[in-house]
Amino acid sequence: MNSNDIRKTYLDFFEGHGHAVFPSSSLVPVGDPTVLFTTAGMQQFKPYFSGEKAAPHPRIATAQKCVRTSDIESVGDDSHLTFFEMLGNFAFDDYFKRQSIEFAWELLIDRLGLERGRMWATCFGGEGIVPRDTDSFEIWQEVGVPAERIRFFGRADNFWGPTGGSGACGPDTEIHYELRPAAPGHDCSGPNCECERFLELWNLVFNEFFQDIGGKLTPLESVGVDTGAGLERWAVLLQDKPNIYETDLFAVIRSSAADALGGASDASNGGERPLRIIAEHSRSAVFMLADGVLPGNEGRGYVLRRLIRRAVGQARLAGRLEPFLGGVAEATIEVMGRFYPEVVDRRHHILTVVEEEEERFSRTLDRGLSLVQAKITELGDSTIIDGKSAFLFHDTYGVPLDLVKDVAGSAGLSVDEAGFAVAMERQRELSRAGTSGVESTLPNGLPPSQFIGYGGMTSGDGEIVAILSGGEQVSSIDEGAEGLLVISETPFYSEAGGQVGDTGTISGGDFEFRVTDTQRNAEGTTFHIGTVVTGSGRSGDPVACAVDATRRMDVARNHTATHLVHAALREVLGEQVRQSGSLVAADHLRFDFNHGDSLSPEEIAAVERRVNRNVLAAIQVSTEEREVREAVEGGALALFGEAYGDIVRVVTINEVSVELCGGTHLRDTAGIGSFAIIREESVGSGLRRVVAVTGRAAVDSSRARMESIRETAAALNAPIEDVTERVRRLLEENSEHRRELDRLRQRIANQQVDAVVAKSEILSGFSVVTEQIDVDDSSTLRVLSDSLRFKLGDDWAFLIGAVVDGRPLFFAAASESAVGAGANAGKIVETAAKTTGGGGGGRPEMANGGGRDASRLMDGLKAGRQALLKSLGA
Ligand code: SER
């Protein structure tokens, strides 16, 4: 049975039993910001189990793409994976334990022909408010598993969920298959024994509880069934293979990885393990890329980057220097594309990113590895690389810990992994505190601020809650001092979601504070950053806040335009395009997105046209607050890798775009005025950026461009409409002139060459020329010396000189035979050039150089000639 047959048998079986077959959902979970990846088949059904939503069908079956990173260290053994497929059947307030167990039994025994006598089961033994699962124990015996082959376990083994921060969960029963008899002398404890005599085949979860964020369990109103079976394990069993890499799911991918490492896997390249890691990680990477994840330094992007880098690192350690990952990714696309068309559809994107990331990493890897080597040398008597250094290699130089360990290991050293973990955790804390450097240095422990600027407000009254100056909290701040003010209620927007912080003034009485930036810390306190212009301010003072309204308006134009750009790019380039970053400033906007190629002029024009069409249509922009899952399921675009709170702000541009966004926007798109893309460029593997302007800046930019066209037209003495044609003609004429010039040079050169050849003398059997030539550019001199070599026959040597742009230039060359006799063009030029106050040199066959004093050209030629004659013994 190949893997496609296994999937099909599973899904057909459950379809035959009244299940709707649903497609796999994306590896990037929708509407669940608490998890990075889809880790189980039930992920997409979470709200149906918890009762938040009604299920679309009471029974569903899927083959689901999953990623779990918990086993990443074990990848390379016979069975652990980061990417795997989970076969699952689900019931929502429908069948329960008996039916699930009977279905499983029928499929495994009657349809797939596995042996009854080797089936074991495990059940939940009871803990806390969840009782012992005696129901399952009874049912298993009824279907045919004797009591002695049923074991009870605790919460760690036989209770599942929830996935993410909260959700449905419950006791489960697992089916284990006895692979072989117990080893003699080993007292095997049965399923879950570390001797690996048993293979866990299937997990049947009975969702009876809801677990909240605090870990508290409450019974669900209606129960559900969530089962999951690893396709790869079933393939091992049904194809009778010793490990997953020999099943049809992996064989081709594995051998492509083996090719990358030069064929055989032997001890010289580390055996099977490196190539298994390469095969497994490449497969994971292909699926992540197909679902829109891009290599990065955080969240999903970081996981993807780690997998790619680990694969590349393994190959490098096994001696592979050339790029190879694209080939392994192609093998993966070929194998997996039969069931998952998205990997075929996004093939180009996947390969581009994989190859770029590999290339980029290879460049840093060499430097990184040499730093690791240097560290090892520097260690002296110590046998351990400290955690901080290991983290530096990992974080700054991109050498993964696994690789540092490998390198250290081969020198008989170890790495302080605990120290590494500490350094890593410290870094995580910093990045959790915020993404911009400023944010993480803002103090905590102050009251959160109320933002009153939604709805277009740019002024309002508040009270100074706190003042920071000179790095500490103070009670007042005086004229001339720089500082940070916290105000109870503020219309100032603090930098977030790419939108820059507001500027403006805060005043009260004679106190005036000029705000040059606004930032917020992770706790939601807003800091107005600036300088006191006049007077002094005290904590508790009432103040009036006034944002620079024109600037805010410019920012709003750019922000609303950013959403239109996002929508237009998706229309022009395809739905897979997603924003990966943006900057919304007053004078321009920057939009980064995933796309493999640069945009053609036609694509840029199409995006511009669409945005401007929507500007002219004066479409209404509205905002509302909604629950995150509801918003995302309603089609709102959320950013990859962005964590959202439970309640989100949704910005809708009617019929054009719906996005989760906390920024300030226009009321309708007409306010953008005009839109123009001024630049398009690459910003990393598979990442493009467009830079655009709106409103006054767009008008200014078109005017500036128009002005330069007008000037060009004036210089050409042509009407504007004719500029392109005229320039094209000029360029043509120009290249025609250049060709003509070359022809003339050649002719002059030929004439002179004939004259020069006529003056050659025979010395020691060689035709020798040392002459001044009358040319006025170095190109002609070169052309001339070329034809001179040709015309002098077989045995010759020459030195020619000319004054070009007021400087003496020399050219010398010698035939093979002359070089054999001792002539050296390099030396000759050197002598000549030195005489005229310069230098030069080259090979014995050919050389050139120049001097300073043109009046000494003849002296230079004479000196060079002496040197030449001497070397030829003439
Ligand atoms: N959610 C369970 C698991 O992942 C069963 O599908 O094992």
PDB file of C-alpha atoms in Angstrom, residues 414-502:
ATOM      1  CA  SER A 414      31.466  20.245  24.847  1.00  0.00           C
ATOM      2  CA  VAL A 415      29.134  23.227  24.953  1.00  0.00           C
ATOM      3  CA  ASP A 416      27.505  24.723  28.053  1.00  0.00           C
ATOM      4  CA  GLU A 417      23.940  24.169  26.897  1.00  0.00           C
ATOM      5  CA  ALA A 418      22.392  25.429  30.099  1.00  0.00           C
ATOM      6  CA  GLY A 419      24.290  28.681  29.698  1.00  0.00           C
ATOM      7  CA  PHE A 420      23.117  28.802  26.106  1.00  0.00           C
ATOM      8  CA  ALA A 421      19.515  28.396  27.230  1.00  0.00           C
ATOM      9  CA  VAL A 422      19.896  31.228  29.728  1.00  0.00           C
ATOM     10  CA  ALA A 423      21.308  33.562  27.073  1.00  0.00           C
ATOM     11  CA  MET A 424      18.519  32.543  24.717  1.00  0.00           C
ATOM     12  CA  GLU A 425      15.847  33.182  27.333  1.00  0.00           C
ATOM     13  CA  ARG A 426      17.278  36.607  28.056  1.00  0.00           C
ATOM     14  CA  GLN A 427      17.067  37.403  24.368  1.00  0.00           C
ATOM     15  CA  ARG A 428      13.476  36.140  24.213  1.00  0.00           C
ATOM     16  CA  GLU A 429      12.475  38.387  27.077  1.00  0.00           C
ATOM     17  CA  LEU A 430      13.958  41.331  25.275  1.00  0.00           C
ATOM     18  CA  SER A 431      12.148  40.535  22.080  1.00  0.00           C
ATOM     19  CA  ARG A 432       8.887  39.889  23.911  1.00  0.00           C
ATOM     20  CA  ALA A 433       9.127  43.343  25.452  1.00  0.00           C
ATOM     21  CA  GLY A 434       8.944  44.837  22.024  1.00  0.00           C
ATOM     22  CA  THR A 435      10.339  44.876  18.564  1.00  0.00           C
ATOM     23  CA  SER A 436      11.891  48.313  18.354  1.00  0.00           C
ATOM     24  CA  GLY A 437      14.938  49.060  20.439  1.00  0.00           C
ATOM     25  CA  VAL A 438      13.291  52.107  21.970  1.00  0.00           C
ATOM     26  CA  GLU A 439      10.355  50.131  23.257  1.00  0.00           C
ATOM     27  CA  SER A 440      12.430  47.730  25.288  1.00  0.00           C
ATOM     28  CA  THR A 441      14.197  50.565  27.085  1.00  0.00           C
ATOM     29  CA  LEU A 442      10.964  52.265  28.144  1.00  0.00           C
ATOM     30  CA  PRO A 443      10.219  51.773  31.837  1.00  0.00           C
ATOM     31  CA  ASN A 444       7.438  49.549  33.116  1.00  0.00           C
ATOM     32  CA  GLY A 445       5.144  49.930  36.086  1.00  0.00           C
ATOM     33  CA  LEU A 446       3.375  53.104  34.967  1.00  0.00           C
ATOM     34  CA  PRO A 447      -0.353  53.290  34.294  1.00  0.00           C
ATOM     35  CA  PRO A 448      -1.480  52.389  30.773  1.00  0.00           C
ATOM     36  CA  SER A 449      -2.632  55.373  28.700  1.00  0.00           C
ATOM     37  CA  GLN A 450      -5.969  55.893  27.103  1.00  0.00           C
ATOM     38  CA  PHE A 451      -5.695  56.677  23.362  1.00  0.00           C
ATOM     39  CA  ILE A 452      -8.448  59.071  22.291  1.00  0.00           C
ATOM     40  CA  GLY A 453      -7.297  59.668  18.722  1.00  0.00           C
ATOM     41  CA  TYR A 454      -9.418  57.111  16.868  1.00  0.00           C
ATOM     42  CA  GLY A 455     -12.133  58.907  14.986  1.00  0.00           C
ATOM     43  CA  GLY A 456      -9.763  61.627  13.859  1.00  0.00           C
ATOM     44  CA  MET A 457      -9.302  63.527  17.139  1.00  0.00           C
ATOM     45  CA  THR A 458      -5.977  65.326  17.242  1.00  0.00           C
ATOM     46  CA  SER A 459      -6.376  67.336  20.436  1.00  0.00           C
ATOM     47  CA  GLY A 460      -7.610  66.767  23.962  1.00  0.00           C
ATOM     48  CA  ASP A 461      -7.025  67.493  27.618  1.00  0.00           C
ATOM     49  CA  GLY A 462      -5.269  65.283  30.096  1.00  0.00           C
ATOM     50  CA  GLU A 463      -3.055  65.270  33.135  1.00  0.00           C
ATOM     51  CA  ILE A 464       0.669  64.622  33.469  1.00  0.00           C
ATOM     52  CA  VAL A 465       0.872  61.231  35.161  1.00  0.00           C
ATOM     53  CA  ALA A 466       4.618  60.776  35.122  1.00  0.00           C
ATOM     54  CA  ILE A 467       7.756  62.553  33.936  1.00  0.00           C
ATOM     55  CA  LEU A 468      11.034  60.892  33.028  1.00  0.00           C
ATOM     56  CA  SER A 469      14.208  62.828  32.475  1.00  0.00           C
ATOM     57  CA  GLY A 470      17.887  61.915  32.604  1.00  0.00           C
ATOM     58  CA  GLY A 471      16.932  58.237  32.817  1.00  0.00           C
ATOM     59  CA  GLU A 472      14.806  58.484  35.947  1.00  0.00           C
ATOM     60  CA  GLN A 473      11.357  59.418  37.095  1.00  0.00           C
ATOM     61  CA  VAL A 474      11.191  63.050  38.312  1.00  0.00           C
ATOM     62  CA  SER A 475       8.412  65.230  39.672  1.00  0.00           C
ATOM     63  CA  SER A 476       8.968  68.198  37.379  1.00  0.00           C
ATOM     64  CA  ILE A 477      10.776  69.163  34.212  1.00  0.00           C
ATOM     65  CA  ASP A 478      12.132  72.600  33.278  1.00  0.00           C
ATOM     66  CA  GLU A 479      12.731  74.687  30.190  1.00  0.00           C
ATOM     67  CA  GLY A 480      15.354  73.236  27.852  1.00  0.00           C
ATOM     68  CA  ALA A 481      15.247  69.722  29.348  1.00  0.00           C
ATOM     69  CA  GLU A 482      14.628  66.613  27.265  1.00  0.00           C
ATOM     70  CA  GLY A 483      12.271  64.035  28.671  1.00  0.00           C
ATOM     71  CA  LEU A 484       9.336  61.667  28.394  1.00  0.00           C
ATOM     72  CA  LEU A 485       5.834  62.580  29.533  1.00  0.00           C
ATOM     73  CA  VAL A 486       3.062  60.143  30.382  1.00  0.00           C
ATOM     74  CA  ILE A 487      -0.402  61.705  30.035  1.00  0.00           C
ATOM     75  CA  SER A 488      -3.631  60.193  31.386  1.00  0.00           C
ATOM     76  CA  GLU A 489      -5.531  60.504  28.099  1.00  0.00           C
ATOM     77  CA  THR A 490      -3.799  61.252  24.848  1.00  0.00           C
ATOM     78  CA  PRO A 491      -4.622  61.865  21.195  1.00  0.00           C
ATOM     79  CA  PHE A 492      -0.953  61.068  20.347  1.00  0.00           C
ATOM     80  CA  TYR A 493      -0.630  57.797  18.432  1.00  0.00           C
ATOM     81  CA  SER A 494       2.339  55.757  19.617  1.00  0.00           C
ATOM     82  CA  GLU A 495       4.383  53.909  17.016  1.00  0.00           C
ATOM     83  CA  ALA A 496       2.803  50.553  16.292  1.00  0.00           C
ATOM     84  CA  GLY A 497       2.008  48.280  13.374  1.00  0.00           C
ATOM     85  CA  GLY A 498       4.433  50.185  11.170  1.00  0.00           C
ATOM     86  CA  GLN A 499       2.723  53.540  11.729  1.00  0.00           C
ATOM     87  CA  VAL A 500       5.125  56.162  13.105  1.00  0.00           C
ATOM     88  CA  GLY A 501       4.460  57.942  16.401  1.00  0.00           C
ATOM     89  CA  ASP A 502       2.774  61.340  16.366  1.00  0.00           C
TER      90      ASP A 502
END
